Amino acid sequence: MIRFEDVTKRYPDGTTAVGGLSFEVSEGELVTLVGPSGCGKTTTMMMVNRLIEPTSGRILVGGEDIAAVDPVRLRRRIGYVIQQVGLFPHRTVLDNTATVPALVGWKKAKARARAAELLELVGLDPATYGPRYPDQLSGGQRQRVGVARALAADPPVLLMDEPFGAVDPVVRAQLQDEFLRMQAAVRKTVLLVTHDIEEAVRLGDRIAVYGQGRIEQFDTPGAVLGSP
Ligand code: ADP
Ligand code: ADP
């Protein structure tokens, strides 16, 4: 579903964020990208939705070279969740969740019905939380709305950058559990960035272990843990 072929990204200041990356993620697979800060995880992920363009190499999504796909059209197929969720403060939780379906032309009633369904899926009662504003939610709840919003247009691919990074350990474990349950139901192809090896192991079907600018190991949690 996602395929990197010898991808390098060099920033204008000369920093090589990633060099010669090649890997493949299957449909419905959840791959965690783990490694220390600055090793190129976010750069890798942002190249998938063309927020960052590679310097060389090729990236395919669903068999298509994304360099040839209009970025706006591409992003409709790719949900994106970041740590600072970036909800619109003056829109209710329900309207925040309905943003993407509305953008891609769904009728308002259909977009809102879909948003309510998604809030339910991430464990937020739509009747209670739908009418609230983002600043009336806890950090963990905002994070859930971010996930619901990213899923709203039903994209086959989901990119998540430290999605559970901003919450305390108890809420984090809870969100991880719920996310695993949800993923079992929807089976998206997921790339999830984390600096936490425990999270990588817990969530990943496979783990991409980063060193500086490259993937040092790409394997199942068992194999990664078992390696010296
Ligand atoms: P990670 O997500 O693993 O923390 P990043 O992909 O954010 O790593 O960064 C990889 C490397 O690229 C780091 O050395 C970082 O400083 C550098 N980098 C990231 N963004 C830019 C940029 N816009 N300009 C120059 N260097 C950057
Ligand atoms: P967390 O540890 O998840 O960040 P908080 O301590 O921020 O949780 O919030 C705990 C509870 O208080 C949550 O269930 C949330 O719904 C509620 N809450 C937090 N902030 C507000 C607010 N501004 N208005 C109403 N309820 C709130």
mmCIF file of C-alpha atoms and ligand atoms in Angstrom:
data_model
loop_
_atom_site.group_PDB
_atom_site.id
_atom_site.type_symbol
_atom_site.label_atom_id
_atom_site.label_comp_id
_atom_site.label_asym_id
_atom_site.label_seq_id
_atom_site.Cartn_x
_atom_site.Cartn_y
_atom_site.Cartn_z
ATOM 1 C CA MET A 1 0.000 0.000 0.000
ATOM 2 C CA ILE A 2 2.924 2.335 0.799
ATOM 3 C CA ARG A 3 6.253 1.799 -0.878
ATOM 4 C CA PHE A 4 9.467 3.817 -0.520
ATOM 5 C CA GLU A 5 12.089 3.286 -3.227
ATOM 6 C CA ASP A 6 15.531 4.655 -2.371
ATOM 7 C CA VAL A 7 14.136 7.887 -0.942
ATOM 8 C CA THR A 8 16.452 10.660 0.220
ATOM 9 C CA LYS A 9 15.488 14.007 1.703
ATOM 10 C CA ARG A 10 18.040 16.754 1.975
ATOM 11 C CA TYR A 11 16.836 20.074 3.393
ATOM 12 C CA PRO A 12 17.999 23.331 1.764
ATOM 13 C CA ASP A 13 20.493 23.909 4.600
ATOM 14 C CA GLY A 14 22.254 20.674 3.668
ATOM 15 C CA THR A 15 20.846 18.435 6.429
ATOM 16 C CA THR A 16 20.195 14.940 5.102
ATOM 17 C CA ALA A 17 17.129 13.958 7.132
ATOM 18 C CA VAL A 18 16.835 10.513 5.525
ATOM 19 C CA GLY A 19 19.064 8.768 3.009
ATOM 20 C CA GLY A 20 18.274 5.841 0.720
ATOM 21 C CA LEU A 21 15.085 4.695 2.461
ATOM 22 C CA SER A 22 13.408 1.623 0.962
ATOM 23 C CA PHE A 23 10.552 -0.205 2.630
ATOM 24 C CA GLU A 24 7.040 -1.418 2.010
ATOM 25 C CA VAL A 25 3.904 -1.382 4.159
ATOM 26 C CA SER A 26 1.079 -3.782 3.315
ATOM 27 C CA GLU A 27 -2.589 -2.901 3.182
ATOM 28 C CA GLY A 28 -4.096 -2.918 6.685
ATOM 29 C CA GLU A 29 -0.697 -3.079 8.346
ATOM 30 C CA LEU A 30 0.279 -0.823 11.258
ATOM 31 C CA VAL A 31 3.951 0.111 11.196
ATOM 32 C CA THR A 32 5.484 2.114 14.016
ATOM 33 C CA LEU A 33 8.510 4.336 13.320
ATOM 34 C CA VAL A 34 10.645 4.530 16.413
ATOM 35 C CA GLY A 35 13.965 6.164 17.227
ATOM 36 C CA PRO A 36 15.556 9.154 18.938
ATOM 37 C CA SER A 37 14.626 12.723 18.147
ATOM 38 C CA GLY A 38 16.004 14.060 14.870
ATOM 39 C CA CYS A 39 16.558 10.720 13.118
ATOM 40 C CA GLY A 40 14.075 11.403 10.309
ATOM 41 C CA LYS A 41 10.770 9.828 11.398
ATOM 42 C CA THR A 42 8.589 12.883 10.843
ATOM 43 C CA THR A 43 10.285 13.676 7.556
ATOM 44 C CA THR A 44 9.528 10.137 6.364
ATOM 45 C CA MET A 45 5.893 10.448 7.262
ATOM 46 C CA MET A 46 5.330 13.905 5.839
ATOM 47 C CA MET A 47 6.675 12.785 2.484
ATOM 48 C CA VAL A 48 3.754 10.337 2.233
ATOM 49 C CA ASN A 49 1.181 13.141 2.021
ATOM 50 C CA ARG A 50 3.537 15.484 0.142
ATOM 51 C CA LEU A 51 3.843 18.022 2.921
ATOM 52 C CA ILE A 52 7.546 17.403 2.261
ATOM 53 C CA GLU A 53 8.923 16.481 -1.180
ATOM 54 C CA PRO A 54 11.781 13.967 -1.441
ATOM 55 C CA THR A 55 15.063 15.103 -2.981
ATOM 56 C CA SER A 56 15.357 11.798 -4.826
ATOM 57 C CA GLY A 57 13.678 8.418 -4.996
ATOM 58 C CA ARG A 58 10.067 7.421 -5.429
ATOM 59 C CA ILE A 59 7.088 6.903 -3.126
ATOM 60 C CA LEU A 60 4.074 4.850 -4.186
ATOM 61 C CA VAL A 61 0.700 4.846 -2.417
ATOM 62 C CA GLY A 62 -1.779 2.248 -3.626
ATOM 63 C CA GLY A 63 0.546 1.514 -6.548
ATOM 64 C CA GLU A 64 0.585 5.135 -7.720
ATOM 65 C CA ASP A 65 3.700 7.323 -7.804
ATOM 66 C CA ILE A 66 2.563 10.174 -5.562
ATOM 67 C CA ALA A 67 4.772 12.694 -7.379
ATOM 68 C CA ALA A 68 2.129 12.532 -10.116
ATOM 69 C CA VAL A 69 -0.873 12.857 -7.771
ATOM 70 C CA ASP A 70 -2.356 16.235 -6.962
ATOM 71 C CA PRO A 71 -1.487 16.843 -3.273
ATOM 72 C CA VAL A 72 -5.039 17.863 -2.371
ATOM 73 C CA ARG A 73 -6.459 14.710 -3.917
ATOM 74 C CA LEU A 74 -3.720 12.682 -2.230
ATOM 75 C CA ARG A 75 -4.542 14.085 1.210
ATOM 76 C CA ARG A 76 -8.175 13.038 0.864
ATOM 77 C CA ARG A 77 -6.914 9.479 0.851
ATOM 78 C CA ILE A 78 -4.589 9.991 3.798
ATOM 79 C CA GLY A 79 -5.680 10.870 7.324
ATOM 80 C CA TYR A 80 -3.156 12.759 9.431
ATOM 81 C CA VAL A 81 -3.006 13.001 13.228
ATOM 82 C CA ILE A 82 -0.409 15.121 15.013
ATOM 83 C CA GLN A 83 0.414 15.669 18.655
ATOM 84 C CA GLN A 84 -0.923 19.212 18.881
ATOM 85 C CA VAL A 85 -4.216 18.169 17.358
ATOM 86 C CA GLY A 86 -4.976 21.607 15.928
ATOM 87 C CA LEU A 87 -8.741 21.508 16.352
ATOM 88 C CA PHE A 88 -10.579 24.636 15.256
ATOM 89 C CA PRO A 89 -11.265 26.412 18.585
ATOM 90 C CA HIS A 90 -14.477 28.101 17.428
ATOM 91 C CA ARG A 91 -16.085 24.967 16.053
ATOM 92 C CA THR A 92 -17.792 22.325 18.134
ATOM 93 C CA VAL A 93 -16.329 18.843 18.452
ATOM 94 C CA LEU A 94 -18.964 17.547 16.028
ATOM 95 C CA ASP A 95 -18.166 20.211 13.432
ATOM 96 C CA ASN A 96 -14.431 19.676 13.867
ATOM 97 C CA THR A 97 -14.952 15.991 13.170
ATOM 98 C CA ALA A 98 -17.154 16.743 10.157
ATOM 99 C CA THR A 99 -14.578 19.117 8.614
ATOM 100 C CA VAL A 100 -13.034 16.702 6.151
ATOM 101 C CA PRO A 101 -16.259 15.114 4.844
ATOM 102 C CA ALA A 102 -17.630 18.646 4.349
ATOM 103 C CA LEU A 103 -14.459 19.635 2.466
ATOM 104 C CA VAL A 104 -14.717 16.685 0.142
ATOM 105 C CA GLY A 105 -18.271 17.649 -0.697
ATOM 106 C CA TRP A 106 -20.480 15.528 1.533
ATOM 107 C CA LYS A 107 -23.882 17.026 2.332
ATOM 108 C CA LYS A 108 -23.953 18.623 5.769
ATOM 109 C CA ALA A 109 -26.375 16.120 7.327
ATOM 110 C CA LYS A 110 -24.388 13.164 6.013
ATOM 111 C CA ALA A 111 -21.087 14.681 7.198
ATOM 112 C CA ARG A 112 -22.536 15.242 10.673
ATOM 113 C CA ALA A 113 -23.999 11.740 10.884
ATOM 114 C CA ARG A 114 -20.618 10.353 9.908
ATOM 115 C CA ALA A 115 -18.906 12.582 12.496
ATOM 116 C CA ALA A 116 -21.213 11.273 15.250
ATOM 117 C CA GLU A 117 -20.402 7.696 14.218
ATOM 118 C CA LEU A 118 -16.676 8.428 14.394
ATOM 119 C CA LEU A 119 -16.899 10.083 17.811
ATOM 120 C CA GLU A 120 -18.642 6.955 19.049
ATOM 121 C CA LEU A 121 -15.847 4.854 17.532
ATOM 122 C CA VAL A 122 -13.141 6.752 19.434
ATOM 123 C CA GLY A 123 -15.092 6.472 22.683
ATOM 124 C CA LEU A 124 -16.705 9.906 22.920
ATOM 125 C CA ASP A 125 -20.476 9.988 23.294
ATOM 126 C CA PRO A 126 -21.574 12.298 20.450
ATOM 127 C CA ALA A 127 -24.588 13.632 22.366
ATOM 128 C CA THR A 128 -22.377 14.691 25.277
ATOM 129 C CA TYR A 129 -19.206 15.774 23.519
ATOM 130 C CA GLY A 130 -20.404 16.734 20.012
ATOM 131 C CA PRO A 131 -21.736 20.154 21.094
ATOM 132 C CA ARG A 132 -18.686 21.026 23.232
ATOM 133 C CA TYR A 133 -15.805 23.213 22.123
ATOM 134 C CA PRO A 134 -12.202 21.912 22.117
ATOM 135 C CA ASP A 135 -11.201 23.899 25.214
ATOM 136 C CA GLN A 136 -13.919 22.056 27.161
ATOM 137 C CA LEU A 137 -12.130 18.736 26.668
ATOM 138 C CA SER A 138 -9.201 17.086 28.386
ATOM 139 C CA GLY A 139 -5.979 16.517 26.468
ATOM 140 C CA GLY A 140 -6.843 12.879 25.948
ATOM 141 C CA GLN A 141 -10.286 13.719 24.651
ATOM 142 C CA ARG A 142 -8.904 16.263 22.199
ATOM 143 C CA GLN A 143 -6.539 13.610 20.940
ATOM 144 C CA ARG A 144 -9.501 11.304 20.310
ATOM 145 C CA VAL A 145 -11.286 14.003 18.358
ATOM 146 C CA GLY A 146 -8.117 14.352 16.276
ATOM 147 C CA VAL A 147 -8.239 10.647 15.478
ATOM 148 C CA ALA A 148 -11.981 10.798 14.699
ATOM 149 C CA ARG A 149 -11.419 13.748 12.384
ATOM 150 C CA ALA A 150 -8.597 12.013 10.565
ATOM 151 C CA LEU A 151 -10.821 8.976 9.987
ATOM 152 C CA ALA A 152 -13.921 10.901 8.997
ATOM 153 C CA ALA A 153 -13.519 10.716 5.222
ATOM 154 C CA ASP A 154 -12.580 7.036 5.550
ATOM 155 C CA PRO A 155 -9.057 7.290 4.113
ATOM 156 C CA PRO A 156 -7.277 3.968 3.471
ATOM 157 C CA VAL A 157 -4.050 5.379 4.931
ATOM 158 C CA LEU A 158 -3.530 7.005 8.313
ATOM 159 C CA LEU A 159 -0.399 8.892 9.370
ATOM 160 C CA MET A 160 0.055 9.520 13.084
ATOM 161 C CA ASP A 161 2.867 11.619 14.540
ATOM 162 C CA GLU A 162 3.238 11.013 18.309
ATOM 163 C CA PRO A 163 -0.563 10.820 18.563
ATOM 164 C CA PHE A 164 -0.505 9.918 22.249
ATOM 165 C CA GLY A 165 2.509 12.020 23.179
ATOM 166 C CA ALA A 166 0.741 14.901 24.870
ATOM 167 C CA VAL A 167 -1.132 12.981 27.576
ATOM 168 C CA ASP A 168 -0.211 11.429 30.904
ATOM 169 C CA PRO A 169 0.797 7.731 31.073
ATOM 170 C CA VAL A 170 -2.588 6.465 32.305
ATOM 171 C CA VAL A 171 -4.574 8.234 29.592
ATOM 172 C CA ARG A 172 -1.919 7.214 27.103
ATOM 173 C CA ALA A 173 -2.366 3.517 27.867
ATOM 174 C CA GLN A 174 -6.116 3.943 27.615
ATOM 175 C CA LEU A 175 -5.847 5.678 24.239
ATOM 176 C CA GLN A 176 -3.494 2.981 22.979
ATOM 177 C CA ASP A 177 -5.988 0.272 23.956
ATOM 178 C CA GLU A 178 -8.843 2.078 22.299
ATOM 179 C CA PHE A 179 -6.799 2.737 19.244
ATOM 180 C CA LEU A 180 -5.933 -0.965 18.920
ATOM 181 C CA ARG A 181 -9.609 -1.885 19.221
ATOM 182 C CA MET A 182 -10.514 0.683 16.623
ATOM 183 C CA GLN A 183 -7.761 -0.408 14.266
ATOM 184 C CA ALA A 184 -8.958 -4.018 14.562
ATOM 185 C CA ALA A 185 -12.351 -2.786 13.350
ATOM 186 C CA VAL A 186 -11.275 -0.447 10.537
ATOM 187 C CA ARG A 187 -7.932 -1.935 9.417
ATOM 188 C CA LYS A 188 -6.274 1.149 8.016
ATOM 189 C CA THR A 189 -2.757 1.126 6.663
ATOM 190 C CA VAL A 190 -1.019 3.092 9.423
ATOM 191 C CA LEU A 191 2.359 4.737 9.894
ATOM 192 C CA LEU A 192 2.741 5.831 13.514
ATOM 193 C CA VAL A 193 5.726 7.819 14.746
ATOM 194 C CA THR A 194 6.809 7.485 18.357
ATOM 195 C CA HIS A 195 10.026 7.891 20.330
ATOM 196 C CA ASP A 196 8.749 5.329 22.843
ATOM 197 C CA ILE A 197 9.913 1.781 22.108
ATOM 198 C CA GLU A 198 7.223 0.317 24.396
ATOM 199 C CA GLU A 199 4.539 2.072 22.391
ATOM 200 C CA ALA A 200 6.160 0.931 19.144
ATOM 201 C CA VAL A 201 6.117 -2.674 20.341
ATOM 202 C CA ARG A 202 2.608 -2.511 21.716
ATOM 203 C CA LEU A 203 1.000 -1.015 18.633
ATOM 204 C CA GLY A 204 3.082 -2.126 15.666
ATOM 205 C CA ASP A 205 2.498 -5.148 13.421
ATOM 206 C CA ARG A 206 6.025 -4.274 12.384
ATOM 207 C CA ILE A 207 8.502 -1.717 13.655
ATOM 208 C CA ALA A 208 10.876 0.475 11.682
ATOM 209 C CA VAL A 209 13.770 1.174 14.047
ATOM 210 C CA TYR A 210 15.519 4.374 12.996
ATOM 211 C CA GLY A 211 19.132 5.339 13.379
ATOM 212 C CA GLN A 212 20.392 8.673 12.078
ATOM 213 C CA GLY A 213 18.626 9.178 8.743
ATOM 214 C CA ARG A 214 18.004 5.525 8.016
ATOM 215 C CA ILE A 215 16.051 2.455 9.070
ATOM 216 C CA GLU A 216 18.307 0.028 10.912
ATOM 217 C CA GLN A 217 15.752 -2.691 11.437
ATOM 218 C CA PHE A 218 12.299 -3.337 9.998
ATOM 219 C CA ASP A 219 10.661 -6.315 11.616
ATOM 220 C CA THR A 220 7.979 -7.683 13.922
ATOM 221 C CA PRO A 221 8.011 -6.630 17.595
ATOM 222 C CA GLY A 222 9.147 -10.118 18.601
ATOM 223 C CA ALA A 223 12.111 -10.025 16.250
ATOM 224 C CA VAL A 224 13.064 -6.482 17.270
ATOM 225 C CA LEU A 225 12.944 -7.360 20.967
ATOM 226 C CA GLY A 226 14.790 -10.617 20.368
ATOM 227 C CA SER A 227 17.676 -9.017 18.503
ATOM 228 C CA PRO A 228 20.897 -8.253 20.407
HETATM 229 P P1 ADP B 1 12.334 13.044 13.959
HETATM 230 O O1 ADP B 1 10.905 13.070 13.517
HETATM 231 O O2 ADP B 1 12.885 11.662 14.005
HETATM 232 O O3 ADP B 1 12.567 13.785 15.232
HETATM 233 P P2 ADP B 1 12.813 14.836 11.725
HETATM 234 O O4 ADP B 1 12.364 14.140 10.517
HETATM 235 O O5 ADP B 1 11.929 15.873 12.308
HETATM 236 O O6 ADP B 1 13.213 13.763 12.832
HETATM 237 O O7 ADP B 1 14.213 15.525 11.429
HETATM 238 C C1 ADP B 1 15.300 14.825 10.819
HETATM 239 C C2 ADP B 1 16.489 15.772 10.648
HETATM 240 O O8 ADP B 1 16.151 16.782 9.719
HETATM 241 C C3 ADP B 1 16.899 16.491 11.928
HETATM 242 O O9 ADP B 1 18.295 16.638 11.923
HETATM 243 C C4 ADP B 1 16.207 17.831 11.796
HETATM 244 O O10 ADP B 1 16.903 18.806 12.505
HETATM 245 C C5 ADP B 1 16.280 18.057 10.317
HETATM 246 N N1 ADP B 1 15.176 18.901 9.814
HETATM 247 C C6 ADP B 1 13.854 18.683 9.975
HETATM 248 N N2 ADP B 1 13.142 19.635 9.352
HETATM 249 C C7 ADP B 1 14.046 20.485 8.804
HETATM 250 C C8 ADP B 1 13.944 21.669 8.016
HETATM 251 N N3 ADP B 1 12.757 22.186 7.674
HETATM 252 N N4 ADP B 1 15.097 22.272 7.617
HETATM 253 C C9 ADP B 1 16.291 21.751 7.947
HETATM 254 N N5 ADP B 1 16.450 20.627 8.666
HETATM 255 C C10 ADP B 1 15.340 20.006 9.098
HETATM 256 P P1 ADP B 2 -6.773 14.369 31.137
HETATM 257 O O1 ADP B 2 -5.950 13.731 32.204
HETATM 258 O O2 ADP B 2 -7.411 13.400 30.185
HETATM 259 O O3 ADP B 2 -6.090 15.480 30.406
HETATM 260 P P2 ADP B 2 -8.313 16.404 32.581
HETATM 261 O O4 ADP B 2 -7.802 16.348 33.964
HETATM 262 O O5 ADP B 2 -7.870 17.506 31.681
HETATM 263 O O6 ADP B 2 -8.065 14.962 31.886
HETATM 264 O O7 ADP B 2 -9.903 16.396 32.589
HETATM 265 C C1 ADP B 2 -10.618 15.455 33.372
HETATM 266 C C2 ADP B 2 -12.108 15.547 33.052
HETATM 267 O O8 ADP B 2 -12.578 16.890 33.181
HETATM 268 C C3 ADP B 2 -12.414 15.127 31.624
HETATM 269 O O9 ADP B 2 -13.358 14.072 31.657
HETATM 270 C C4 ADP B 2 -12.992 16.334 30.920
HETATM 271 O O10 ADP B 2 -14.183 16.009 30.229
HETATM 272 C C5 ADP B 2 -13.320 17.284 32.042
HETATM 273 N N1 ADP B 2 -12.903 18.645 31.650
HETATM 274 C C6 ADP B 2 -11.646 19.094 31.493
HETATM 275 N N2 ADP B 2 -11.624 20.379 31.137
HETATM 276 C C7 ADP B 2 -12.917 20.764 31.058
HETATM 277 C C8 ADP B 2 -13.585 21.998 30.763
HETATM 278 N N3 ADP B 2 -12.918 23.104 30.440
HETATM 279 N N4 ADP B 2 -14.935 22.010 30.760
HETATM 280 C C9 ADP B 2 -15.628 20.912 31.064
HETATM 281 N N5 ADP B 2 -15.062 19.725 31.383
HETATM 282 C C10 ADP B 2 -13.742 19.647 31.386
#
